[in-house]
JSON list of C-alpha atoms in Angstrom, two decimals:
[
{"chain": "A", "resi": 30, "resn": "GLN", "atom": "CA", "xyz": [25.47, 3.03, -10.35]},
{"chain": "A", "resi": 31, "resn": "VAL", "atom": "CA", "xyz": [21.92, 2.96, -11.25]},
{"chain": "A", "resi": 32, "resn": "GLN", "atom": "CA", "xyz": [20.39, 5.46, -13.74]},
{"chain": "A", "resi": 33, "resn": "LEU", "atom": "CA", "xyz": [17.12, 6.03, -14.80]},
{"chain": "A", "resi": 34, "resn": "GLN", "atom": "CA", "xyz": [15.81, 8.26, -17.77]},
{"chain": "A", "resi": 35, "resn": "GLU", "atom": "CA", "xyz": [12.21, 9.58, -18.50]},
{"chain": "A", "resi": 36, "resn": "SER", "atom": "CA", "xyz": [11.21, 10.10, -22.45]},
{"chain": "A", "resi": 37, "resn": "GLY", "atom": "CA", "xyz": [7.75, 11.07, -23.99]},
{"chain": "A", "resi": 38, "resn": "PRO", "atom": "CA", "xyz": [6.04, 13.96, -25.39]},
{"chain": "A", "resi": 39, "resn": "GLY", "atom": "CA", "xyz": [6.00, 17.15, -23.48]},
{"chain": "A", "resi": 40, "resn": "LEU", "atom": "CA", "xyz": [2.76, 18.10, -24.65]},
{"chain": "A", "resi": 41, "resn": "VAL", "atom": "CA", "xyz": [-0.65, 16.19, -24.71]},
{"chain": "A", "resi": 42, "resn": "LYS", "atom": "CA", "xyz": [-3.91, 17.20, -25.73]},
{"chain": "A", "resi": 43, "resn": "PRO", "atom": "CA", "xyz": [-7.03, 17.30, -23.37]},
{"chain": "A", "resi": 44, "resn": "SER", "atom": "CA", "xyz": [-8.71, 14.07, -23.48]},
{"chain": "A", "resi": 45, "resn": "GLU", "atom": "CA", "xyz": [-5.59, 12.19, -25.09]},
{"chain": "A", "resi": 46, "resn": "THR", "atom": "CA", "xyz": [-3.18, 9.72, -23.39]},
{"chain": "A", "resi": 47, "resn": "LEU", "atom": "CA", "xyz": [0.09, 10.42, -21.83]},
{"chain": "A", "resi": 48, "resn": "SER", "atom": "CA", "xyz": [2.84, 7.89, -22.49]},
{"chain": "A", "resi": 49, "resn": "LEU", "atom": "CA", "xyz": [5.85, 8.05, -20.86]},
{"chain": "A", "resi": 50, "resn": "THR", "atom": "CA", "xyz": [9.40, 5.70, -20.73]},
{"chain": "A", "resi": 51, "resn": "CYS", "atom": "CA", "xyz": [11.80, 4.92, -18.02]},
{"chain": "A", "resi": 52, "resn": "THR", "atom": "CA", "xyz": [15.19, 3.52, -19.36]},
{"chain": "A", "resi": 53, "resn": "VAL", "atom": "CA", "xyz": [17.41, 2.09, -16.78]},
{"chain": "A", "resi": 54, "resn": "SER", "atom": "CA", "xyz": [20.93, 1.62, -17.00]},
{"chain": "A", "resi": 55, "resn": "GLY", "atom": "CA", "xyz": [23.35, 0.32, -14.72]},
{"chain": "A", "resi": 56, "resn": "GLY", "atom": "CA", "xyz": [21.70, -2.03, -13.23]},
{"chain": "A", "resi": 57, "resn": "SER", "atom": "CA", "xyz": [19.08, -5.12, -13.41]},
{"chain": "A", "resi": 58, "resn": "MET", "atom": "CA", "xyz": [15.51, -4.52, -13.47]},
{"chain": "A", "resi": 59, "resn": "SER", "atom": "CA", "xyz": [15.11, -7.72, -11.66]},
{"chain": "A", "resi": 60, "resn": "SER", "atom": "CA", "xyz": [13.71, -8.53, -8.23]},
{"chain": "A", "resi": 61, "resn": "TYR", "atom": "CA", "xyz": [12.90, -4.59, -7.97]},
{"chain": "A", "resi": 62, "resn": "TYR", "atom": "CA", "xyz": [9.77, -2.74, -7.99]},
{"chain": "A", "resi": 63, "resn": "TRP", "atom": "CA", "xyz": [9.55, 0.46, -10.47]},
{"chain": "A", "resi": 64, "resn": "SER", "atom": "CA", "xyz": [7.25, 3.48, -9.76]},
{"chain": "A", "resi": 65, "resn": "TRP", "atom": "CA", "xyz": [5.89, 6.53, -11.64]},
{"chain": "A", "resi": 66, "resn": "ILE", "atom": "CA", "xyz": [5.74, 9.69, -9.24]},
{"chain": "A", "resi": 67, "resn": "ARG", "atom": "CA", "xyz": [4.74, 12.96, -10.33]},
{"chain": "A", "resi": 68, "resn": "GLN", "atom": "CA", "xyz": [4.75, 16.50, -9.29]},
{"chain": "A", "resi": 69, "resn": "PRO", "atom": "CA", "xyz": [2.32, 19.46, -10.23]},
{"chain": "A", "resi": 70, "resn": "PRO", "atom": "CA", "xyz": [4.28, 22.80, -10.25]},
{"chain": "A", "resi": 71, "resn": "GLY", "atom": "CA", "xyz": [4.87, 24.39, -6.91]},
{"chain": "A", "resi": 72, "resn": "LYS", "atom": "CA", "xyz": [2.46, 20.89, -5.46]},
{"chain": "A", "resi": 73, "resn": "GLY", "atom": "CA", "xyz": [3.75, 18.02, -3.71]},
{"chain": "A", "resi": 74, "resn": "LEU", "atom": "CA", "xyz": [4.71, 14.71, -4.67]},
{"chain": "A", "resi": 75, "resn": "GLU", "atom": "CA", "xyz": [2.09, 11.98, -5.85]},
{"chain": "A", "resi": 76, "resn": "TRP", "atom": "CA", "xyz": [2.52, 8.40, -6.37]},
{"chain": "A", "resi": 77, "resn": "ILE", "atom": "CA", "xyz": [1.11, 6.91, -9.99]},
{"chain": "A", "resi": 78, "resn": "GLY", "atom": "CA", "xyz": [1.75, 3.29, -9.19]},
{"chain": "A", "resi": 79, "resn": "ASP", "atom": "CA", "xyz": [4.49, 0.67, -9.40]},
{"chain": "A", "resi": 80, "resn": "ILE", "atom": "CA", "xyz": [5.44, -2.58, -11.13]},
{"chain": "A", "resi": 81, "resn": "TYR", "atom": "CA", "xyz": [7.19, -5.56, -9.84]},
{"chain": "A", "resi": 82, "resn": "TYR", "atom": "CA", "xyz": [9.95, -6.55, -12.67]},
{"chain": "A", "resi": 83, "resn": "SER", "atom": "CA", "xyz": [7.59, -9.69, -13.28]},
{"chain": "A", "resi": 84, "resn": "GLY", "atom": "CA", "xyz": [4.73, -7.34, -14.60]},
{"chain": "A", "resi": 85, "resn": "SER", "atom": "CA", "xyz": [2.27, -7.33, -11.40]},
{"chain": "A", "resi": 86, "resn": "THR", "atom": "CA", "xyz": [1.23, -3.66, -10.71]},
{"chain": "A", "resi": 87, "resn": "ASP", "atom": "CA", "xyz": [-0.37, -1.83, -8.07]},
{"chain": "A", "resi": 88, "resn": "TYR", "atom": "CA", "xyz": [-2.10, 1.71, -8.82]},
{"chain": "A", "resi": 89, "resn": "ASN", "atom": "CA", "xyz": [-3.17, 5.14, -6.67]},
{"chain": "A", "resi": 90, "resn": "PRO", "atom": "CA", "xyz": [-6.92, 4.17, -6.14]},
{"chain": "A", "resi": 91, "resn": "SER", "atom": "CA", "xyz": [-7.63, 7.85, -7.30]},
{"chain": "A", "resi": 92, "resn": "LEU", "atom": "CA", "xyz": [-5.99, 7.19, -10.72]},
{"chain": "A", "resi": 93, "resn": "LYS", "atom": "CA", "xyz": [-6.60, 3.80, -11.08]},
{"chain": "A", "resi": 94, "resn": "SER", "atom": "CA", "xyz": [-8.99, 4.09, -13.50]},
{"chain": "A", "resi": 95, "resn": "ARG", "atom": "CA", "xyz": [-6.90, 5.77, -15.80]},
{"chain": "A", "resi": 96, "resn": "VAL", "atom": "CA", "xyz": [-3.62, 4.33, -15.25]},
{"chain": "A", "resi": 97, "resn": "THR", "atom": "CA", "xyz": [-1.18, 1.31, -16.72]},
{"chain": "A", "resi": 98, "resn": "ILE", "atom": "CA", "xyz": [2.38, 0.83, -16.12]},
{"chain": "A", "resi": 99, "resn": "SER", "atom": "CA", "xyz": [4.19, -2.30, -18.12]},
{"chain": "A", "resi": 100, "resn": "VAL", "atom": "CA", "xyz": [7.41, -3.13, -18.26]},
{"chain": "A", "resi": 101, "resn": "ASP", "atom": "CA", "xyz": [9.78, -4.74, -20.89]},
{"chain": "A", "resi": 102, "resn": "THR", "atom": "CA", "xyz": [12.89, -6.45, -19.21]},
{"chain": "A", "resi": 103, "resn": "SER", "atom": "CA", "xyz": [14.34, -7.02, -22.25]},
{"chain": "A", "resi": 104, "resn": "LYS", "atom": "CA", "xyz": [14.69, -3.55, -23.28]},
{"chain": "A", "resi": 105, "resn": "ASN", "atom": "CA", "xyz": [15.61, -2.04, -19.57]},
{"chain": "A", "resi": 106, "resn": "GLN", "atom": "CA", "xyz": [12.36, -0.24, -19.82]},
{"chain": "A", "resi": 107, "resn": "PHE", "atom": "CA", "xyz": [9.25, 0.51, -18.10]},
{"chain": "A", "resi": 108, "resn": "SER", "atom": "CA", "xyz": [6.14, 2.59, -19.06]},
{"chain": "A", "resi": 109, "resn": "LEU", "atom": "CA", "xyz": [3.35, 4.69, -17.96]},
{"chain": "A", "resi": 110, "resn": "LYS", "atom": "CA", "xyz": [0.01, 5.70, -19.83]},
{"chain": "A", "resi": 111, "resn": "LEU", "atom": "CA", "xyz": [-2.62, 7.67, -18.26]},
{"chain": "A", "resi": 112, "resn": "SER", "atom": "CA", "xyz": [-5.52, 8.23, -20.62]},
{"chain": "A", "resi": 113, "resn": "SER", "atom": "CA", "xyz": [-8.17, 10.87, -20.40]},
{"chain": "A", "resi": 114, "resn": "VAL", "atom": "CA", "xyz": [-5.37, 13.61, -19.62]},
{"chain": "A", "resi": 115, "resn": "THR", "atom": "CA", "xyz": [-6.94, 17.20, -18.54]},
{"chain": "A", "resi": 116, "resn": "ALA", "atom": "CA", "xyz": [-4.95, 20.36, -17.29]},
{"chain": "A", "resi": 117, "resn": "ALA", "atom": "CA", "xyz": [-4.69, 18.92, -13.83]},
{"chain": "A", "resi": 118, "resn": "ASP", "atom": "CA", "xyz": [-2.72, 16.32, -14.67]},
{"chain": "A", "resi": 119, "resn": "THR", "atom": "CA", "xyz": [0.14, 18.38, -15.96]},
{"chain": "A", "resi": 120, "resn": "ALA", "atom": "CA", "xyz": [3.08, 17.68, -13.93]},
{"chain": "A", "resi": 121, "resn": "VAL", "atom": "CA", "xyz": [7.02, 17.09, -13.84]},
{"chain": "A", "resi": 122, "resn": "TYR", "atom": "CA", "xyz": [6.84, 13.24, -14.05]},
{"chain": "A", "resi": 123, "resn": "TYR", "atom": "CA", "xyz": [9.68, 10.97, -12.58]},
{"chain": "A", "resi": 124, "resn": "CYS", "atom": "CA", "xyz": [10.29, 7.33, -12.39]},
{"chain": "A", "resi": 125, "resn": "ALA", "atom": "CA", "xyz": [12.10, 5.51, -9.70]},
{"chain": "A", "resi": 126, "resn": "ARG", "atom": "CA", "xyz": [13.62, 2.66, -8.41]},
{"chain": "A", "resi": 127, "resn": "MET", "atom": "CA", "xyz": [11.74, 1.24, -5.01]},
{"chain": "A", "resi": 128, "resn": "LEU", "atom": "CA", "xyz": [14.21, -0.20, -2.08]},
{"chain": "A", "resi": 129, "resn": "TYR", "atom": "CA", "xyz": [12.11, -2.85, -0.72]},
{"chain": "A", "resi": 130, "resn": "ARG", "atom": "CA", "xyz": [9.26, -1.76, -2.49]},
{"chain": "A", "resi": 131, "resn": "THR", "atom": "CA", "xyz": [9.06, 0.66, 0.19]},
{"chain": "A", "resi": 132, "resn": "SER", "atom": "CA", "xyz": [11.37, 3.78, -0.67]},
{"chain": "A", "resi": 133, "resn": "PRO", "atom": "CA", "xyz": [12.03, 5.21, -3.70]},
{"chain": "A", "resi": 134, "resn": "ASP", "atom": "CA", "xyz": [15.88, 5.24, -3.96]},
{"chain": "A", "resi": 135, "resn": "TYR", "atom": "CA", "xyz": [16.81, 6.17, -7.48]},
{"chain": "A", "resi": 136, "resn": "TRP", "atom": "CA", "xyz": [15.03, 8.68, -9.42]},
{"chain": "A", "resi": 137, "resn": "GLY", "atom": "CA", "xyz": [15.22, 9.96, -12.89]},
{"chain": "A", "resi": 138, "resn": "GLN", "atom": "CA", "xyz": [15.45, 13.54, -13.65]},
{"chain": "A", "resi": 139, "resn": "GLY", "atom": "CA", "xyz": [12.06, 13.78, -14.50]},
{"chain": "A", "resi": 140, "resn": "THR", "atom": "CA", "xyz": [10.15, 15.48, -17.09]},
{"chain": "A", "resi": 141, "resn": "LEU", "atom": "CA", "xyz": [7.56, 17.92, -17.48]},
{"chain": "A", "resi": 142, "resn": "VAL", "atom": "CA", "xyz": [4.25, 17.16, -19.19]},
{"chain": "A", "resi": 143, "resn": "THR", "atom": "CA", "xyz": [1.80, 19.90, -20.17]},
{"chain": "A", "resi": 144, "resn": "VAL", "atom": "CA", "xyz": [-1.68, 19.27, -20.67]},
{"chain": "A", "resi": 145, "resn": "SER", "atom": "CA", "xyz": [-2.74, 21.59, -23.20]},
{"chain": "A", "resi": 146, "resn": "SER", "atom": "CA", "xyz": [-5.07, 22.39, -26.29]},
{"chain": "B", "resi": 21, "resn": "GLN", "atom": "CA", "xyz": [-5.89, 7.47, 0.06]},
{"chain": "B", "resi": 22, "resn": "SER", "atom": "CA", "xyz": [-5.32, 10.53, 2.17]},
{"chain": "B", "resi": 23, "resn": "ALA", "atom": "CA", "xyz": [-1.65, 12.32, 2.11]},
{"chain": "B", "resi": 24, "resn": "LEU", "atom": "CA", "xyz": [0.16, 12.98, 5.20]},
{"chain": "B", "resi": 25, "resn": "THR", "atom": "CA", "xyz": [0.22, 15.73, 7.33]},
{"chain": "B", "resi": 26, "resn": "GLN", "atom": "CA", "xyz": [3.51, 18.09, 7.48]},
{"chain": "B", "resi": 27, "resn": "PRO", "atom": "CA", "xyz": [3.89, 21.41, 8.45]},
{"chain": "B", "resi": 28, "resn": "ALA", "atom": "CA", "xyz": [4.30, 23.53, 5.44]},
{"chain": "B", "resi": 29, "resn": "SER", "atom": "CA", "xyz": [7.38, 25.57, 6.60]},
{"chain": "B", "resi": 30, "resn": "VAL", "atom": "CA", "xyz": [10.15, 24.93, 9.40]},
{"chain": "B", "resi": 31, "resn": "SER", "atom": "CA", "xyz": [13.32, 27.26, 10.08]},
{"chain": "B", "resi": 32, "resn": "GLY", "atom": "CA", "xyz": [16.28, 27.62, 11.80]},
{"chain": "B", "resi": 33, "resn": "SER", "atom": "CA", "xyz": [19.53, 28.99, 12.20]},
{"chain": "B", "resi": 34, "resn": "PRO", "atom": "CA", "xyz": [22.98, 27.39, 11.24]},
{"chain": "B", "resi": 35, "resn": "GLY", "atom": "CA", "xyz": [24.28, 25.01, 14.08]},
{"chain": "B", "resi": 36, "resn": "GLN", "atom": "CA", "xyz": [20.82, 24.24, 15.31]},
{"chain": "B", "resi": 37, "resn": "SER", "atom": "CA", "xyz": [18.74, 21.18, 15.14]},
{"chain": "B", "resi": 38, "resn": "ILE", "atom": "CA", "xyz": [15.22, 21.20, 13.86]},
{"chain": "B", "resi": 39, "resn": "THR", "atom": "CA", "xyz": [12.44, 18.35, 13.57]},
{"chain": "B", "resi": 40, "resn": "ILE", "atom": "CA", "xyz": [9.44, 18.09, 11.07]},
{"chain": "B", "resi": 41, "resn": "SER", "atom": "CA", "xyz": [6.52, 16.03, 11.36]},
{"chain": "B", "resi": 42, "resn": "CYS", "atom": "CA", "xyz": [4.70, 13.55, 9.48]},
{"chain": "B", "resi": 43, "resn": "THR", "atom": "CA", "xyz": [1.40, 12.61, 10.78]},
{"chain": "B", "resi": 44, "resn": "GLY", "atom": "CA", "xyz": [-0.89, 9.64, 9.24]},
{"chain": "B", "resi": 45, "resn": "THR", "atom": "CA", "xyz": [-2.99, 6.85, 10.55]},
{"chain": "B", "resi": 46, "resn": "SER", "atom": "CA", "xyz": [-2.81, 3.46, 11.40]},
{"chain": "B", "resi": 47, "resn": "SER", "atom": "CA", "xyz": [-3.23, 2.54, 8.21]},
{"chain": "B", "resi": 48, "resn": "ASP", "atom": "CA", "xyz": [-0.12, 3.79, 7.23]},
{"chain": "B", "resi": 49, "resn": "VAL", "atom": "CA", "xyz": [2.53, 5.42, 9.22]},
{"chain": "B", "resi": 50, "resn": "GLY", "atom": "CA", "xyz": [1.32, 3.83, 12.35]},
{"chain": "B", "resi": 51, "resn": "GLY", "atom": "CA", "xyz": [0.79, 0.29, 11.36]},
{"chain": "B", "resi": 52, "resn": "TYR", "atom": "CA", "xyz": [4.29, 0.28, 9.61]},
{"chain": "B", "resi": 53, "resn": "ASP", "atom": "CA", "xyz": [7.64, 0.91, 9.79]},
{"chain": "B", "resi": 54, "resn": "TYR", "atom": "CA", "xyz": [8.09, 1.87, 6.39]},
{"chain": "B", "resi": 55, "resn": "VAL", "atom": "CA", "xyz": [8.27, 5.89, 6.29]},
{"chain": "B", "resi": 56, "resn": "SER", "atom": "CA", "xyz": [11.07, 7.23, 4.65]},
{"chain": "B", "resi": 57, "resn": "TRP", "atom": "CA", "xyz": [11.98, 11.16, 4.09]},
{"chain": "B", "resi": 58, "resn": "TYR", "atom": "CA", "xyz": [12.95, 12.72, 1.09]},
{"chain": "B", "resi": 59, "resn": "GLN", "atom": "CA", "xyz": [15.34, 15.91, 0.50]},
{"chain": "B", "resi": 60, "resn": "GLN", "atom": "CA", "xyz": [14.26, 18.35, -2.67]},
{"chain": "B", "resi": 61, "resn": "HIS", "atom": "CA", "xyz": [16.07, 21.33, -3.79]},
{"chain": "B", "resi": 62, "resn": "PRO", "atom": "CA", "xyz": [14.60, 23.16, -6.42]},
{"chain": "B", "resi": 63, "resn": "GLY", "atom": "CA", "xyz": [14.47, 21.88, -10.10]},
{"chain": "B", "resi": 64, "resn": "LYS", "atom": "CA", "xyz": [15.77, 18.84, -8.83]},
{"chain": "B", "resi": 65, "resn": "ALA", "atom": "CA", "xyz": [14.71, 15.24, -8.00]},
{"chain": "B", "resi": 66, "resn": "PRO", "atom": "CA", "xyz": [14.13, 14.42, -4.59]},
{"chain": "B", "resi": 67, "resn": "LYS", "atom": "CA", "xyz": [16.78, 12.45, -2.56]},
{"chain": "B", "resi": 68, "resn": "LEU", "atom": "CA", "xyz": [16.34, 9.77, -0.49]},
{"chain": "B", "resi": 69, "resn": "MET", "atom": "CA", "xyz": [17.24, 10.42, 3.40]},
{"chain": "B", "resi": 70, "resn": "ILE", "atom": "CA", "xyz": [15.94, 7.77, 5.46]},
{"chain": "B", "resi": 71, "resn": "TYR", "atom": "CA", "xyz": [14.15, 4.77, 4.96]},
{"chain": "B", "resi": 72, "resn": "ASP", "atom": "CA", "xyz": [12.50, 2.29, 7.17]},
{"chain": "B", "resi": 73, "resn": "VAL", "atom": "CA", "xyz": [11.85, 4.85, 9.77]},
{"chain": "B", "resi": 74, "resn": "THR", "atom": "CA", "xyz": [15.43, 5.10, 11.21]},
{"chain": "B", "resi": 75, "resn": "ASN", "atom": "CA", "xyz": [17.88, 4.13, 8.12]},
{"chain": "B", "resi": 76, "resn": "ARG", "atom": "CA", "xyz": [20.14, 5.86, 6.48]},
{"chain": "B", "resi": 77, "resn": "PRO", "atom": "CA", "xyz": [21.39, 4.98, 2.90]},
{"chain": "B", "resi": 78, "resn": "SER", "atom": "CA", "xyz": [24.82, 4.87, 2.24]},
{"chain": "B", "resi": 79, "resn": "GLY", "atom": "CA", "xyz": [26.23, 8.92, 1.61]},
{"chain": "B", "resi": 80, "resn": "VAL", "atom": "CA", "xyz": [23.56, 10.50, 3.72]},
{"chain": "B", "resi": 81, "resn": "SER", "atom": "CA", "xyz": [24.85, 12.83, 6.86]},
{"chain": "B", "resi": 82, "resn": "HIS", "atom": "CA", "xyz": [24.86, 11.58, 10.06]},
{"chain": "B", "resi": 83, "resn": "ARG", "atom": "CA", "xyz": [23.14, 14.77, 10.74]},
{"chain": "B", "resi": 84, "resn": "PHE", "atom": "CA", "xyz": [19.78, 12.83, 9.38]},
{"chain": "B", "resi": 85, "resn": "SER", "atom": "CA", "xyz": [18.07, 10.70, 11.48]},
{"chain": "B", "resi": 86, "resn": "GLY", "atom": "CA", "xyz": [14.33, 9.65, 11.76]},
{"chain": "B", "resi": 87, "resn": "SER", "atom": "CA", "xyz": [11.68, 8.14, 14.64]},
{"chain": "B", "resi": 88, "resn": "LYS", "atom": "CA", "xyz": [8.52, 7.34, 14.63]},
{"chain": "B", "resi": 89, "resn": "SER", "atom": "CA", "xyz": [5.88, 7.61, 17.68]},
{"chain": "B", "resi": 90, "resn": "GLY", "atom": "CA", "xyz": [2.47, 6.21, 17.46]},
{"chain": "B", "resi": 91, "resn": "ASN", "atom": "CA", "xyz": [0.85, 7.54, 13.94]},
{"chain": "B", "resi": 92, "resn": "THR", "atom": "CA", "xyz": [3.47, 10.28, 13.54]},
{"chain": "B", "resi": 93, "resn": "ALA", "atom": "CA", "xyz": [7.26, 10.42, 11.87]},
{"chain": "B", "resi": 94, "resn": "SER", "atom": "CA", "xyz": [9.62, 12.77, 12.69]},
{"chain": "B", "resi": 95, "resn": "LEU", "atom": "CA", "xyz": [12.87, 13.76, 10.63]},
{"chain": "B", "resi": 96, "resn": "THR", "atom": "CA", "xyz": [15.41, 15.50, 12.71]},
{"chain": "B", "resi": 97, "resn": "ILE", "atom": "CA", "xyz": [18.20, 17.37, 11.16]},
{"chain": "B", "resi": 98, "resn": "SER", "atom": "CA", "xyz": [20.82, 18.42, 13.73]},
{"chain": "B", "resi": 99, "resn": "GLY", "atom": "CA", "xyz": [23.88, 21.04, 13.15]},
{"chain": "B", "resi": 100, "resn": "LEU", "atom": "CA", "xyz": [22.07, 22.96, 10.41]},
{"chain": "B", "resi": 101, "resn": "GLN", "atom": "CA", "xyz": [23.59, 23.76, 7.52]},
{"chain": "B", "resi": 102, "resn": "ALA", "atom": "CA", "xyz": [22.98, 26.63, 4.24]},
{"chain": "B", "resi": 103, "resn": "GLU", "atom": "CA", "xyz": [22.58, 23.58, 2.19]},
{"chain": "B", "resi": 104, "resn": "ASP", "atom": "CA", "xyz": [20.09, 21.87, 3.85]},
{"chain": "B", "resi": 105, "resn": "GLU", "atom": "CA", "xyz": [17.44, 24.67, 2.97]},
{"chain": "B", "resi": 106, "resn": "ALA", "atom": "CA", "xyz": [15.14, 22.53, 0.45]},
{"chain": "B", "resi": 107, "resn": "ASP", "atom": "CA", "xyz": [11.75, 21.01, 0.37]},
{"chain": "B", "resi": 108, "resn": "TYR", "atom": "CA", "xyz": [11.36, 17.38, 2.69]},
{"chain": "B", "resi": 109, "resn": "TYR", "atom": "CA", "xyz": [9.02, 15.28, 1.57]},
{"chain": "B", "resi": 110, "resn": "CYS", "atom": "CA", "xyz": [7.84, 12.35, 3.91]},
{"chain": "B", "resi": 111, "resn": "SER", "atom": "CA", "xyz": [6.25, 8.82, 2.65]},
{"chain": "B", "resi": 112, "resn": "SER", "atom": "CA", "xyz": [4.91, 5.70, 4.19]},
{"chain": "B", "resi": 113, "resn": "TYR", "atom": "CA", "xyz": [4.07, 2.58, 2.70]},
{"chain": "B", "resi": 114, "resn": "THR", "atom": "CA", "xyz": [0.13, 1.72, 3.23]},
{"chain": "B", "resi": 115, "resn": "GLY", "atom": "CA", "xyz": [-1.41, -1.62, 4.15]},
{"chain": "B", "resi": 116, "resn": "THR", "atom": "CA", "xyz": [-3.09, -1.44, 0.40]},
{"chain": "B", "resi": 117, "resn": "SER", "atom": "CA", "xyz": [0.27, -2.05, -1.01]},
{"chain": "B", "resi": 118, "resn": "THR", "atom": "CA", "xyz": [0.21, 1.90, -2.22]},
{"chain": "B", "resi": 119, "resn": "LEU", "atom": "CA", "xyz": [2.68, 4.74, -1.20]},
{"chain": "B", "resi": 120, "resn": "VAL", "atom": "CA", "xyz": [1.32, 7.90, 0.48]},
{"chain": "B", "resi": 121, "resn": "PHE", "atom": "CA", "xyz": [3.55, 11.01, 0.43]},
{"chain": "B", "resi": 122, "resn": "GLY", "atom": "CA", "xyz": [2.71, 14.15, 2.49]},
{"chain": "B", "resi": 123, "resn": "GLY", "atom": "CA", "xyz": [2.60, 17.74, 1.52]},
{"chain": "B", "resi": 124, "resn": "GLY", "atom": "CA", "xyz": [6.23, 18.61, 1.96]},
{"chain": "B", "resi": 125, "resn": "THR", "atom": "CA", "xyz": [7.67, 21.35, 4.45]},
{"chain": "B", "resi": 126, "resn": "LYS", "atom": "CA", "xyz": [9.96, 24.00, 3.09]},
{"chain": "B", "resi": 127, "resn": "LEU", "atom": "CA", "xyz": [12.80, 24.42, 5.46]},
{"chain": "B", "resi": 128, "resn": "THR", "atom": "CA", "xyz": [14.42, 27.80, 5.50]},
{"chain": "B", "resi": 129, "resn": "VAL", "atom": "CA", "xyz": [17.92, 28.39, 6.74]},
{"chain": "B", "resi": 130, "resn": "LEU", "atom": "CA", "xyz": [18.16, 31.51, 8.40]}
]
């Protein structure tokens, strides 16, 4: 059974960079796409971007200028960096495995990141 | 990319059937058979219920079914049960290799 776990700071200051890591257990990262998805409090889901195990990426156009997703298959981890954060970036951040690249089928439990000084 | 359009809320009584719609464009819902549906209970991560318009992952009840016509996809839940009360989201893969979600629908079981 594949399991995903997000980790990283729960509080980030405005204008700084949000950094999260997702650790994958119970399965290989090979041949899958891996996504970051976020959900502001009380609001809907927003896809941030994804990465193939080989390292190719795609990003949400609205966030592309601020997002970097990377992968380290030797550690079974992939990571998210979101720069120049504002209060609007406060959200629960989920990492997920993509089924056939089109559908997140395994999700982490989510981690709340608050942007505040 | 714009979010897909879902009704804010739907409701039904136990045993009834309900349908939630998800409307997009020819660049997402209408152009590809890559619509998915998720169930999210409060404080929990979303759960994949339907993928590729009509397919159910292993373990998902047969009471959940999906369909699509043109730019609109639908999720139908039959034999409504109390535990079905949750938020439901649709998503679609797009022609620019991105994923777009709907705004979410709150299902209330009366």
